[in-house]
Amino acid sequence: RMRRLALAGSDVVTPSRALENAARALWKLKRVHRIENGVDFVKMQSGRRGHNASLVVGSLGGLRPEKNYARLIAAFLAADLEKAARLEIFGEGPEQARLAALAGGDERIALPGSTAAPADAYARFDIFALSSDTEQAPLTLLEAMAAGLPVVATGISGIPLAVRPEETGLLVDEGQVAPLYDAIVRLAGDAELRARWGTAGRQRVVDELSWDRV
């Protein structure tokens, strides 16, 4: 309540439509401005791309419960029955030990920890996957699109404003493994679709979501 009173006469900036709506409807603030998150497009082009022997599904973010990487691990294991792909999740957090246990020592699943060079991490991926239960306007999603990756993400909060289904990626229902599994299977089996959606996502960032544009 004290914070709300303190902000009542201030200009408040939010990075997502959901937070903007909350500020107006719940907090009854009057001077609310929405400035979308943006990314350094040029920097995301600088990743050192190498040849991967396997298709790589990847993600990057804090290993926290709300990210629900356990769902991503379950979906990946169900999708990669031929054991021909890899899952790489960059980040650190309280879920690290639990996720490592769920991976069960499977050599296809890597938890490399945090990285100071996210562009290099995205350059390793063929598909970017976000399995969160809650988000606002995740920068990692925009960075992955800027890096030219097709994305699979839960269709929550501000994510549908960034991802155009069947154009730059796929949105799936949160709370279930099966839709995430189906999306990974579809993209993993279609290199042309990955390339087309990745190109469209990169262009969307250039047109609307780059840091200069924002």
Coordinates of C-alpha atoms in Angstrom, one line a residue:
R1 CA 0.0 0.0 0.0
M2 CA 2.8 2.4 0.8
R3 CA 4.5 1.7 -2.5
R4 CA 1.2 2.4 -4.3
L5 CA 0.8 5.7 -2.5
A6 CA 4.3 6.7 -3.3
L7 CA 3.8 5.9 -7.0
A8 CA 0.4 7.6 -7.3
G9 CA 1.9 10.9 -8.5
S10 CA 4.8 9.5 -10.4
D11 CA 5.3 8.4 -14.0
V12 CA 5.6 4.6 -14.0
V13 CA 7.2 2.6 -16.8
T14 CA 6.3 -1.0 -17.4
P15 CA 8.0 -3.4 -19.9
S16 CA 4.8 -5.5 -20.8
R17 CA 1.1 -5.0 -21.5
A18 CA 0.3 -7.3 -18.5
L19 CA 2.1 -5.1 -16.1
E20 CA 0.7 -2.0 -17.7
N21 CA -2.9 -3.3 -17.2
A22 CA -2.1 -4.3 -13.6
A23 CA -0.7 -0.8 -12.9
R24 CA -3.8 0.8 -14.2
A25 CA -6.5 -1.7 -13.1
L26 CA -5.2 -3.0 -9.8
W27 CA -3.0 -0.1 -8.5
K28 CA -5.2 2.6 -10.1
L29 CA -2.1 4.5 -11.3
K30 CA -2.8 7.3 -13.8
R31 CA 0.6 8.1 -15.4
V32 CA 1.6 4.7 -16.8
H33 CA 3.8 4.2 -19.8
R34 CA 4.7 1.0 -21.6
I35 CA 8.1 0.6 -23.2
E36 CA 8.6 -2.9 -24.5
N37 CA 11.8 -4.7 -23.9
G38 CA 14.3 -4.6 -26.7
V39 CA 17.5 -6.4 -27.6
D40 CA 20.9 -5.5 -29.0
F41 CA 20.3 -7.0 -32.5
V42 CA 23.9 -6.5 -33.7
K43 CA 25.3 -8.3 -30.6
M44 CA 23.0 -11.2 -31.1
Q45 CA 24.5 -11.7 -34.6
S46 CA 28.0 -12.1 -33.1
G47 CA 27.7 -15.7 -31.9
R48 CA 30.4 -18.0 -32.9
R49 CA 28.6 -20.6 -35.0
G50 CA 30.1 -24.1 -35.3
H51 CA 28.8 -27.3 -36.6
N52 CA 26.8 -29.4 -34.2
A53 CA 26.8 -33.1 -34.7
S54 CA 23.3 -33.2 -33.2
L55 CA 20.3 -31.0 -33.4
V56 CA 20.2 -28.8 -30.3
V57 CA 17.2 -27.7 -28.4
G58 CA 18.3 -24.9 -26.1
S59 CA 17.2 -22.4 -23.4
L60 CA 18.8 -19.7 -21.3
G61 CA 17.6 -18.3 -18.0
G62 CA 17.5 -18.6 -14.3
L63 CA 17.0 -22.1 -13.0
R64 CA 14.0 -21.1 -10.9
P65 CA 10.7 -23.0 -10.3
E66 CA 8.6 -20.6 -12.4
K67 CA 10.7 -21.4 -15.5
N68 CA 9.6 -25.0 -15.2
Y69 CA 12.6 -26.5 -17.0
A70 CA 11.5 -29.8 -15.6
R71 CA 8.7 -29.7 -18.2
L72 CA 11.2 -29.0 -20.9
I73 CA 13.4 -31.9 -19.9
A74 CA 10.4 -34.3 -19.8
A75 CA 9.2 -33.0 -23.3
F76 CA 12.7 -33.4 -24.7
L77 CA 13.1 -36.9 -23.4
A78 CA 9.7 -37.9 -24.9
A79 CA 10.5 -36.2 -28.2
D80 CA 14.0 -37.6 -28.8
L81 CA 13.2 -41.3 -28.8
E82 CA 15.9 -41.9 -31.4
K83 CA 18.5 -40.3 -29.1
A84 CA 19.8 -38.1 -31.9
A85 CA 19.5 -34.6 -30.3
R86 CA 20.7 -32.6 -27.4
L87 CA 19.1 -30.3 -24.8
E88 CA 21.2 -27.5 -23.4
I89 CA 19.9 -25.2 -20.6
F90 CA 22.2 -22.3 -19.7
G91 CA 21.7 -20.7 -16.3
E92 CA 22.1 -21.0 -12.6
G93 CA 19.6 -21.1 -9.7
P94 CA 17.9 -23.1 -7.0
E95 CA 16.5 -25.7 -9.3
Q96 CA 20.0 -26.8 -10.6
A97 CA 20.3 -29.9 -8.5
R98 CA 16.8 -31.0 -9.1
L99 CA 17.1 -30.5 -12.9
A100 CA 20.4 -32.4 -12.9
A101 CA 18.6 -35.3 -11.0
L102 CA 15.8 -35.3 -13.6
A103 CA 18.4 -35.5 -16.4
G104 CA 19.6 -38.6 -14.7
G105 CA 23.2 -38.4 -16.1
D106 CA 21.8 -38.5 -19.7
E107 CA 24.7 -37.3 -21.9
R108 CA 22.2 -35.6 -24.2
I109 CA 21.2 -33.1 -21.6
A110 CA 23.6 -30.4 -20.5
L111 CA 23.3 -27.8 -17.8
P112 CA 26.5 -25.7 -18.4
G113 CA 25.7 -23.0 -15.9
S114 CA 25.5 -19.3 -16.6
T115 CA 27.3 -17.7 -19.6
A116 CA 28.8 -14.3 -20.2
A117 CA 28.4 -14.8 -23.9
P118 CA 24.7 -15.4 -24.6
A119 CA 25.2 -14.9 -28.4
D120 CA 27.5 -17.9 -28.4
A121 CA 24.9 -20.0 -26.6
Y122 CA 22.2 -19.1 -29.1
A123 CA 24.6 -19.9 -31.9
R124 CA 24.7 -23.5 -30.6
F125 CA 20.9 -23.9 -30.7
D126 CA 18.7 -25.0 -33.6
I127 CA 15.5 -24.5 -31.6
F128 CA 14.9 -22.1 -28.6
A129 CA 12.4 -23.4 -26.0
L130 CA 10.8 -21.6 -23.2
S131 CA 8.7 -23.6 -20.8
S132 CA 7.8 -21.0 -18.1
D133 CA 4.7 -20.9 -16.0
T134 CA 4.9 -17.2 -15.7
E135 CA 6.8 -14.4 -17.6
Q136 CA 6.3 -10.8 -18.6
A137 CA 8.5 -9.9 -21.6
P138 CA 11.4 -12.3 -21.5
L139 CA 14.6 -10.9 -23.0
T140 CA 16.0 -14.3 -23.7
L141 CA 13.1 -15.0 -26.1
L142 CA 13.8 -11.8 -28.0
E143 CA 17.5 -12.5 -28.0
A144 CA 16.8 -16.0 -29.5
M145 CA 14.6 -14.5 -32.2
A146 CA 17.3 -11.9 -32.9
A147 CA 19.8 -14.7 -33.3
G148 CA 17.6 -16.3 -36.0
L149 CA 16.1 -19.1 -34.0
P150 CA 12.6 -20.5 -34.3
V151 CA 11.0 -20.6 -30.8
V152 CA 8.7 -22.8 -28.9
A153 CA 7.2 -21.1 -25.9
T154 CA 4.3 -21.2 -23.5
G155 CA 1.6 -18.7 -24.6
I156 CA 1.5 -16.7 -21.4
S157 CA 1.5 -13.0 -20.5
G158 CA 3.5 -10.9 -23.0
I159 CA 5.0 -13.8 -24.9
P160 CA 2.2 -13.9 -27.6
L161 CA 3.0 -10.2 -28.3
A162 CA 6.5 -11.3 -29.5
V163 CA 5.9 -14.8 -31.0
R164 CA 3.7 -15.0 -34.1
P165 CA 2.3 -18.6 -34.2
E166 CA 3.1 -20.4 -37.5
E167 CA 5.3 -17.5 -38.5
T168 CA 8.1 -17.2 -36.0
G169 CA 7.4 -20.1 -33.8
L170 CA 4.8 -22.1 -31.8
L171 CA 2.9 -21.2 -28.6
V172 CA 1.8 -24.0 -26.4
D173 CA -0.4 -24.3 -23.3
E174 CA 1.4 -24.1 -20.0
G175 CA 0.9 -26.9 -17.4
Q176 CA 1.2 -29.8 -19.8
V177 CA 4.1 -31.7 -21.4
A178 CA 2.4 -33.0 -24.5
P179 CA 2.0 -29.7 -26.4
L180 CA 5.6 -28.8 -25.8
Y181 CA 6.6 -32.3 -26.9
D182 CA 4.5 -32.0 -30.1
A183 CA 6.1 -28.6 -30.9
I184 CA 9.6 -29.9 -30.5
V185 CA 8.9 -32.9 -32.6
R186 CA 7.5 -30.8 -35.4
L187 CA 10.4 -28.3 -35.5
A188 CA 13.1 -31.0 -35.0
G189 CA 11.8 -32.8 -38.1
D190 CA 11.7 -29.9 -40.5
A191 CA 14.9 -28.0 -41.2
E192 CA 13.2 -25.8 -43.8
L193 CA 10.6 -24.7 -41.3
R194 CA 13.2 -23.9 -38.7
A195 CA 15.1 -21.7 -41.2
R196 CA 12.0 -19.9 -42.4
W197 CA 10.6 -19.2 -39.0
G198 CA 14.0 -18.2 -37.7
T199 CA 14.5 -15.7 -40.5
A200 CA 11.0 -14.3 -39.8
G201 CA 11.7 -13.9 -36.1
R202 CA 15.0 -12.1 -36.8
Q203 CA 13.2 -9.7 -39.1
R204 CA 10.5 -9.1 -36.5
V205 CA 13.1 -8.0 -34.0
V206 CA 14.7 -5.7 -36.6
D207 CA 11.4 -4.1 -37.4
E208 CA 9.9 -3.8 -33.9
L209 CA 12.0 -5.1 -31.0
S210 CA 15.6 -4.1 -31.5
W211 CA 17.0 -1.8 -28.8
D212 CA 17.4 1.1 -31.3
R213 CA 13.7 0.7 -32.4
V214 CA 12.4 0.5 -28.8

